[in-house]
């Protein structure tokens, strides 16, 4: 049975009941995975939000399905990671074909000493459903309003007023900050007249989800299969992988000049699918034809208006960097905005979100564009290079590193940016690195980190008291933790589970005090005054 979208009811807001709820700390426009995850992250910090969405269902069609390890770790911190693991299809083996011949295969996570796998395939509508359910755990902190369209905004130095339209009437709502999580076609971005420059790709792709009881894979485990010049399709590429409920995602690059409206018709789609799955019974669950753009805003932070997810940056779907990148925006912004609203940090701290996540977006766009150009050569010489690489990759490992069917999403490192202390040791992990997980006797390391600044000390010589009331997590003679973090090491961990500073054992409390001040955006002058 195909997924049935829940419908969520409109509830009359206090503004239309004659009440005056006052100014909200944060208003979020868009109840997709980014907007809802943002509200949950802020609620975990005690920050009240209101979410406004013009729809009343979770996403129609599976849309984003491939959730990477770091994103799963963030979702776990937000409280839905276990649900995603339970329902999702876990995979780590990918196979790459050139025509009929398998060029090579790869294992994304040979080390299984992590709670979260390399990737989980799970339809976006399930993720959104889990987020809606999680929001219900914060009735005093999150006000989720369906069928509430934001038609305009007045931006002032001290607040933003949103103009909201509903079937029961219109009203205004004021907030200290507004987070634009309204997607790649962001109306807020367009009304503000912001440049959204990038590269538009002319290629069209047919994406189809099929309900197919009989697995097409030769192995017992779900895998990701990618073809260059597939024998069953005249386009340049094809992709096949599995989702829950026996739903398989099939992605086909269409021939040049293909008419998107015609290609989405069943009489065109079904013969293409039969070329791939043969005589297996299947039923079409969802079809879409798309082209794409790689683009980003020049700035994500515009005073009290902050852009998050696809409203700030878009990439091609190759490498699963869109939804994953957006969730990593949430991870980066949540604790910083909470610190500003609580008076623990100056508003200038939000500039570090702009700096760090524009870096992440640039990295995602670079990898995404390179993958697209390798998969769909734009010149005769590019095609010659691509074909030569594929032929060499049959036998030569070095050539396999040049094959690009989508560099799969990994978190970007933040070393060298303003909040991280300069590295003063070659041992251990560098500042800016996301914390790797490790198995503990009573759970997992990452479940003990995040949400606040913490000091992670590893080894007998590293045991110490942290400055400023920061909690300390200490490990001695723990092989799993030591294997990743080194022995006799001290780490200052940010609330988003990134390393802010790394020191060898014996470092004095004053150095840690400076590192903590830097990580919250305070200058050296402020910390010494």
mmCIF file with all atom_site columns, N, CA and C in Angstrom, residues 330-370:
data_model
loop_
_atom_site.group_PDB
_atom_site.id
_atom_site.type_symbol
_atom_site.label_atom_id
_atom_site.label_alt_id
_atom_site.label_comp_id
_atom_site.label_asym_id
_atom_site.label_entity_id
_atom_site.label_seq_id
_atom_site.pdbx_PDB_ins_code
_atom_site.Cartn_x
_atom_site.Cartn_y
_atom_site.Cartn_z
_atom_site.occupancy
_atom_site.B_iso_or_equiv
_atom_site.pdbx_formal_charge
_atom_site.auth_seq_id
_atom_site.auth_comp_id
_atom_site.auth_asym_id
_atom_site.auth_atom_id
_atom_site.pdbx_PDB_model_num
ATOM 1   N N  . UNK A 1 330 ? 21.143 23.665 9.989   1.00 0.00 ? 330 UNK A N  1
ATOM 2   C CA . UNK A 1 330 ? 20.390 23.681 11.255  1.00 0.00 ? 330 UNK A CA 1
ATOM 3   C C  . UNK A 1 330 ? 21.334 23.438 12.428  1.00 0.00 ? 330 UNK A C  1
ATOM 4   N N  . UNK A 1 331 ? 22.170 22.433 12.290  1.00 0.00 ? 331 UNK A N  1
ATOM 5   C CA . UNK A 1 331 ? 23.107 22.050 13.343  1.00 0.00 ? 331 UNK A CA 1
ATOM 6   C C  . UNK A 1 331 ? 24.037 23.206 13.698  1.00 0.00 ? 331 UNK A C  1
ATOM 7   N N  . UNK A 1 332 ? 24.439 23.952 12.691  1.00 0.00 ? 332 UNK A N  1
ATOM 8   C CA . UNK A 1 332 ? 25.383 25.048 12.894  1.00 0.00 ? 332 UNK A CA 1
ATOM 9   C C  . UNK A 1 332 ? 24.716 26.275 13.497  1.00 0.00 ? 332 UNK A C  1
ATOM 10  N N  . UNK A 1 333 ? 23.487 26.562 13.070  1.00 0.00 ? 333 UNK A N  1
ATOM 11  C CA . UNK A 1 333 ? 22.823 27.795 13.466  1.00 0.00 ? 333 UNK A CA 1
ATOM 12  C C  . UNK A 1 333 ? 22.136 27.718 14.827  1.00 0.00 ? 333 UNK A C  1
ATOM 13  N N  . UNK A 1 334 ? 21.547 26.577 15.167  1.00 0.00 ? 334 UNK A N  1
ATOM 14  C CA . UNK A 1 334 ? 20.674 26.490 16.333  1.00 0.00 ? 334 UNK A CA 1
ATOM 15  C C  . UNK A 1 334 ? 21.301 26.986 17.618  1.00 0.00 ? 334 UNK A C  1
ATOM 16  N N  . UNK A 1 335 ? 22.461 26.471 17.962  1.00 0.00 ? 335 UNK A N  1
ATOM 17  C CA . UNK A 1 335 ? 23.076 26.831 19.246  1.00 0.00 ? 335 UNK A CA 1
ATOM 18  C C  . UNK A 1 335 ? 23.542 28.282 19.255  1.00 0.00 ? 335 UNK A C  1
ATOM 19  N N  . UNK A 1 336 ? 23.925 28.785 18.090  1.00 0.00 ? 336 UNK A N  1
ATOM 20  C CA . UNK A 1 336 ? 24.400 30.170 18.016  1.00 0.00 ? 336 UNK A CA 1
ATOM 21  C C  . UNK A 1 336 ? 23.245 31.147 18.216  1.00 0.00 ? 336 UNK A C  1
ATOM 22  N N  . UNK A 1 337 ? 22.128 30.902 17.534  1.00 0.00 ? 337 UNK A N  1
ATOM 23  C CA . UNK A 1 337 ? 20.971 31.780 17.693  1.00 0.00 ? 337 UNK A CA 1
ATOM 24  C C  . UNK A 1 337 ? 20.440 31.713 19.119  1.00 0.00 ? 337 UNK A C  1
ATOM 25  N N  . UNK A 1 338 ? 20.436 30.519 19.706  1.00 0.00 ? 338 UNK A N  1
ATOM 26  C CA . UNK A 1 338 ? 19.994 30.380 21.099  1.00 0.00 ? 338 UNK A CA 1
ATOM 27  C C  . UNK A 1 338 ? 20.897 31.175 22.038  1.00 0.00 ? 338 UNK A C  1
ATOM 28  N N  . UNK A 1 339 ? 22.208 31.119 21.812  1.00 0.00 ? 339 UNK A N  1
ATOM 29  C CA . UNK A 1 339 ? 23.143 31.862 22.668  1.00 0.00 ? 339 UNK A CA 1
ATOM 30  C C  . UNK A 1 339 ? 22.915 33.363 22.561  1.00 0.00 ? 339 UNK A C  1
ATOM 31  N N  . UNK A 1 340 ? 22.619 33.841 21.362  1.00 0.00 ? 340 UNK A N  1
ATOM 32  C CA . UNK A 1 340 ? 22.352 35.270 21.170  1.00 0.00 ? 340 UNK A CA 1
ATOM 33  C C  . UNK A 1 340 ? 21.064 35.667 21.889  1.00 0.00 ? 340 UNK A C  1
ATOM 34  N N  . UNK A 1 341 ? 20.011 34.882 21.723  1.00 0.00 ? 341 UNK A N  1
ATOM 35  C CA . UNK A 1 341 ? 18.728 35.207 22.334  1.00 0.00 ? 341 UNK A CA 1
ATOM 36  C C  . UNK A 1 341 ? 18.776 35.133 23.856  1.00 0.00 ? 341 UNK A C  1
ATOM 37  N N  . UNK A 1 342 ? 19.633 34.289 24.402  1.00 0.00 ? 342 UNK A N  1
ATOM 38  C CA . UNK A 1 342 ? 19.772 34.183 25.852  1.00 0.00 ? 342 UNK A CA 1
ATOM 39  C C  . UNK A 1 342 ? 20.719 35.237 26.427  1.00 0.00 ? 342 UNK A C  1
ATOM 40  N N  . UNK A 1 343 ? 21.337 36.010 25.556  1.00 0.00 ? 343 UNK A N  1
ATOM 41  C CA . UNK A 1 343 ? 22.279 37.012 26.028  1.00 0.00 ? 343 UNK A CA 1
ATOM 42  C C  . UNK A 1 343 ? 23.646 36.457 26.368  1.00 0.00 ? 343 UNK A C  1
ATOM 43  N N  . UNK A 1 344 ? 23.925 35.232 25.962  1.00 0.00 ? 344 UNK A N  1
ATOM 44  C CA . UNK A 1 344 ? 25.222 34.614 26.241  1.00 0.00 ? 344 UNK A CA 1
ATOM 45  C C  . UNK A 1 344 ? 26.268 34.965 25.189  1.00 0.00 ? 344 UNK A C  1
ATOM 46  N N  . UNK A 1 345 ? 25.822 35.504 24.074  1.00 0.00 ? 345 UNK A N  1
ATOM 47  C CA . UNK A 1 345 ? 26.730 35.868 22.988  1.00 0.00 ? 345 UNK A CA 1
ATOM 48  C C  . UNK A 1 345 ? 26.167 37.093 22.281  1.00 0.00 ? 345 UNK A C  1
ATOM 49  N N  . UNK A 1 346 ? 27.042 37.840 21.633  1.00 0.00 ? 346 UNK A N  1
ATOM 50  C CA . UNK A 1 346 ? 26.620 39.007 20.865  1.00 0.00 ? 346 UNK A CA 1
ATOM 51  C C  . UNK A 1 346 ? 26.032 38.562 19.532  1.00 0.00 ? 346 UNK A C  1
ATOM 52  N N  . UNK A 1 347 ? 25.176 39.391 18.920  1.00 0.00 ? 347 UNK A N  1
ATOM 53  C CA . UNK A 1 347 ? 24.608 39.035 17.610  1.00 0.00 ? 347 UNK A CA 1
ATOM 54  C C  . UNK A 1 347 ? 25.657 38.749 16.548  1.00 0.00 ? 347 UNK A C  1
ATOM 55  N N  . UNK A 1 348 ? 26.851 39.285 16.727  1.00 0.00 ? 348 UNK A N  1
ATOM 56  C CA . UNK A 1 348 ? 27.919 39.037 15.750  1.00 0.00 ? 348 UNK A CA 1
ATOM 57  C C  . UNK A 1 348 ? 28.273 37.563 15.631  1.00 0.00 ? 348 UNK A C  1
ATOM 58  N N  . UNK A 1 349 ? 27.925 36.758 16.644  1.00 0.00 ? 349 UNK A N  1
ATOM 59  C CA . UNK A 1 349 ? 28.185 35.317 16.557  1.00 0.00 ? 349 UNK A CA 1
ATOM 60  C C  . UNK A 1 349 ? 27.488 34.711 15.338  1.00 0.00 ? 349 UNK A C  1
ATOM 61  N N  . UNK A 1 350 ? 26.356 35.282 14.946  1.00 0.00 ? 350 UNK A N  1
ATOM 62  C CA . UNK A 1 350 ? 25.610 34.743 13.806  1.00 0.00 ? 350 UNK A CA 1
ATOM 63  C C  . UNK A 1 350 ? 26.379 34.880 12.504  1.00 0.00 ? 350 UNK A C  1
ATOM 64  N N  . UNK A 1 351 ? 27.342 35.795 12.459  1.00 0.00 ? 351 UNK A N  1
ATOM 65  C CA . UNK A 1 351 ? 28.167 35.909 11.255  1.00 0.00 ? 351 UNK A CA 1
ATOM 66  C C  . UNK A 1 351 ? 29.001 34.648 11.036  1.00 0.00 ? 351 UNK A C  1
ATOM 67  N N  . UNK A 1 352 ? 29.287 33.927 12.114  1.00 0.00 ? 352 UNK A N  1
ATOM 68  C CA . UNK A 1 352 ? 30.047 32.686 11.951  1.00 0.00 ? 352 UNK A CA 1
ATOM 69  C C  . UNK A 1 352 ? 29.209 31.609 11.267  1.00 0.00 ? 352 UNK A C  1
ATOM 70  N N  . UNK A 1 353 ? 27.862 31.656 11.452  1.00 0.00 ? 353 UNK A N  1
ATOM 71  C CA . UNK A 1 353 ? 26.984 30.766 10.671  1.00 0.00 ? 353 UNK A CA 1
ATOM 72  C C  . UNK A 1 353 ? 27.135 31.082 9.193   1.00 0.00 ? 353 UNK A C  1
ATOM 73  N N  . UNK A 1 354 ? 27.108 32.361 8.862   1.00 0.00 ? 354 UNK A N  1
ATOM 74  C CA . UNK A 1 354 ? 27.258 32.788 7.480   1.00 0.00 ? 354 UNK A CA 1
ATOM 75  C C  . UNK A 1 354 ? 28.596 32.295 6.914   1.00 0.00 ? 354 UNK A C  1
ATOM 76  N N  . UNK A 1 355 ? 29.662 32.489 7.694   1.00 0.00 ? 355 UNK A N  1
ATOM 77  C CA . UNK A 1 355 ? 31.007 32.130 7.241   1.00 0.00 ? 355 UNK A CA 1
ATOM 78  C C  . UNK A 1 355 ? 31.155 30.609 7.078   1.00 0.00 ? 355 UNK A C  1
ATOM 79  N N  . UNK A 1 356 ? 30.753 29.864 8.087   1.00 0.00 ? 356 UNK A N  1
ATOM 80  C CA . UNK A 1 356 ? 30.987 28.417 8.081   1.00 0.00 ? 356 UNK A CA 1
ATOM 81  C C  . UNK A 1 356 ? 30.075 27.694 7.099   1.00 0.00 ? 356 UNK A C  1
ATOM 82  N N  . UNK A 1 357 ? 28.805 28.105 7.026   1.00 0.00 ? 357 UNK A N  1
ATOM 83  C CA . UNK A 1 357 ? 27.890 27.367 6.150   1.00 0.00 ? 357 UNK A CA 1
ATOM 84  C C  . UNK A 1 357 ? 27.993 27.817 4.692   1.00 0.00 ? 357 UNK A C  1
ATOM 85  N N  . UNK A 1 358 ? 28.449 29.039 4.416   1.00 0.00 ? 358 UNK A N  1
ATOM 86  C CA . UNK A 1 358 ? 28.754 29.366 3.023   1.00 0.00 ? 358 UNK A CA 1
ATOM 87  C C  . UNK A 1 358 ? 29.944 28.549 2.550   1.00 0.00 ? 358 UNK A C  1
ATOM 88  N N  . UNK A 1 359 ? 30.888 28.297 3.455   1.00 0.00 ? 359 UNK A N  1
ATOM 89  C CA . UNK A 1 359 ? 31.993 27.388 3.135   1.00 0.00 ? 359 UNK A CA 1
ATOM 90  C C  . UNK A 1 359 ? 31.462 25.999 2.801   1.00 0.00 ? 359 UNK A C  1
ATOM 91  N N  . UNK A 1 360 ? 30.526 25.489 3.619   1.00 0.00 ? 360 UNK A N  1
ATOM 92  C CA . UNK A 1 360 ? 29.936 24.185 3.348   1.00 0.00 ? 360 UNK A CA 1
ATOM 93  C C  . UNK A 1 360 ? 29.174 24.168 2.034   1.00 0.00 ? 360 UNK A C  1
ATOM 94  N N  . UNK A 1 361 ? 28.439 25.238 1.745   1.00 0.00 ? 361 UNK A N  1
ATOM 95  C CA . UNK A 1 361 ? 27.675 25.306 0.496   1.00 0.00 ? 361 UNK A CA 1
ATOM 96  C C  . UNK A 1 361 ? 28.600 25.348 -0.715  1.00 0.00 ? 361 UNK A C  1
ATOM 97  N N  . UNK A 1 362 ? 29.675 26.129 -0.623  1.00 0.00 ? 362 UNK A N  1
ATOM 98  C CA . UNK A 1 362 ? 30.636 26.181 -1.732  1.00 0.00 ? 362 UNK A CA 1
ATOM 99  C C  . UNK A 1 362 ? 31.231 24.807 -2.000  1.00 0.00 ? 362 UNK A C  1
ATOM 100 N N  . UNK A 1 363 ? 31.552 24.086 -0.925  1.00 0.00 ? 363 UNK A N  1
ATOM 101 C CA . UNK A 1 363 ? 32.121 22.749 -1.073  1.00 0.00 ? 363 UNK A CA 1
ATOM 102 C C  . UNK A 1 363 ? 31.112 21.802 -1.716  1.00 0.00 ? 363 UNK A C  1
ATOM 103 N N  . UNK A 1 364 ? 29.861 21.875 -1.290  1.00 0.00 ? 364 UNK A N  1
ATOM 104 C CA . UNK A 1 364 ? 28.826 21.024 -1.868  1.00 0.00 ? 364 UNK A CA 1
ATOM 105 C C  . UNK A 1 364 ? 28.593 21.357 -3.338  1.00 0.00 ? 364 UNK A C  1
ATOM 106 N N  . UNK A 1 365 ? 28.534 22.645 -3.673  1.00 0.00 ? 365 UNK A N  1
ATOM 107 C CA . UNK A 1 365 ? 28.319 23.042 -5.066  1.00 0.00 ? 365 UNK A CA 1
ATOM 108 C C  . UNK A 1 365 ? 29.491 22.606 -5.931  1.00 0.00 ? 365 UNK A C  1
ATOM 109 N N  . UNK A 1 366 ? 30.709 22.755 -5.443  1.00 0.00 ? 366 UNK A N  1
ATOM 110 C CA . UNK A 1 366 ? 31.881 22.332 -6.210  1.00 0.00 ? 366 UNK A CA 1
ATOM 111 C C  . UNK A 1 366 ? 31.804 20.836 -6.518  1.00 0.00 ? 366 UNK A C  1
ATOM 112 N N  . UNK A 1 367 ? 31.557 20.027 -5.490  1.00 0.00 ? 367 UNK A N  1
ATOM 113 C CA . UNK A 1 367 ? 31.492 18.581 -5.705  1.00 0.00 ? 367 UNK A CA 1
ATOM 114 C C  . UNK A 1 367 ? 30.316 18.193 -6.589  1.00 0.00 ? 367 UNK A C  1
ATOM 115 N N  . UNK A 1 368 ? 29.191 18.861 -6.390  1.00 0.00 ? 368 UNK A N  1
ATOM 116 C CA . UNK A 1 368 ? 28.007 18.566 -7.175  1.00 0.00 ? 368 UNK A CA 1
ATOM 117 C C  . UNK A 1 368 ? 28.220 18.921 -8.647  1.00 0.00 ? 368 UNK A C  1
ATOM 118 N N  . UNK A 1 369 ? 28.814 20.075 -8.918  1.00 0.00 ? 369 UNK A N  1
ATOM 119 C CA . UNK A 1 369 ? 29.057 20.491 -10.300 1.00 0.00 ? 369 UNK A CA 1
ATOM 120 C C  . UNK A 1 369 ? 30.066 19.578 -10.984 1.00 0.00 ? 369 UNK A C  1
ATOM 121 N N  . UNK A 1 370 ? 31.104 19.199 -10.259 1.00 0.00 ? 370 UNK A N  1
ATOM 122 C CA . UNK A 1 370 ? 32.090 18.283 -10.842 1.00 0.00 ? 370 UNK A CA 1
ATOM 123 C C  . UNK A 1 370 ? 31.454 16.946 -11.194 1.00 0.00 ? 370 UNK A C  1
#
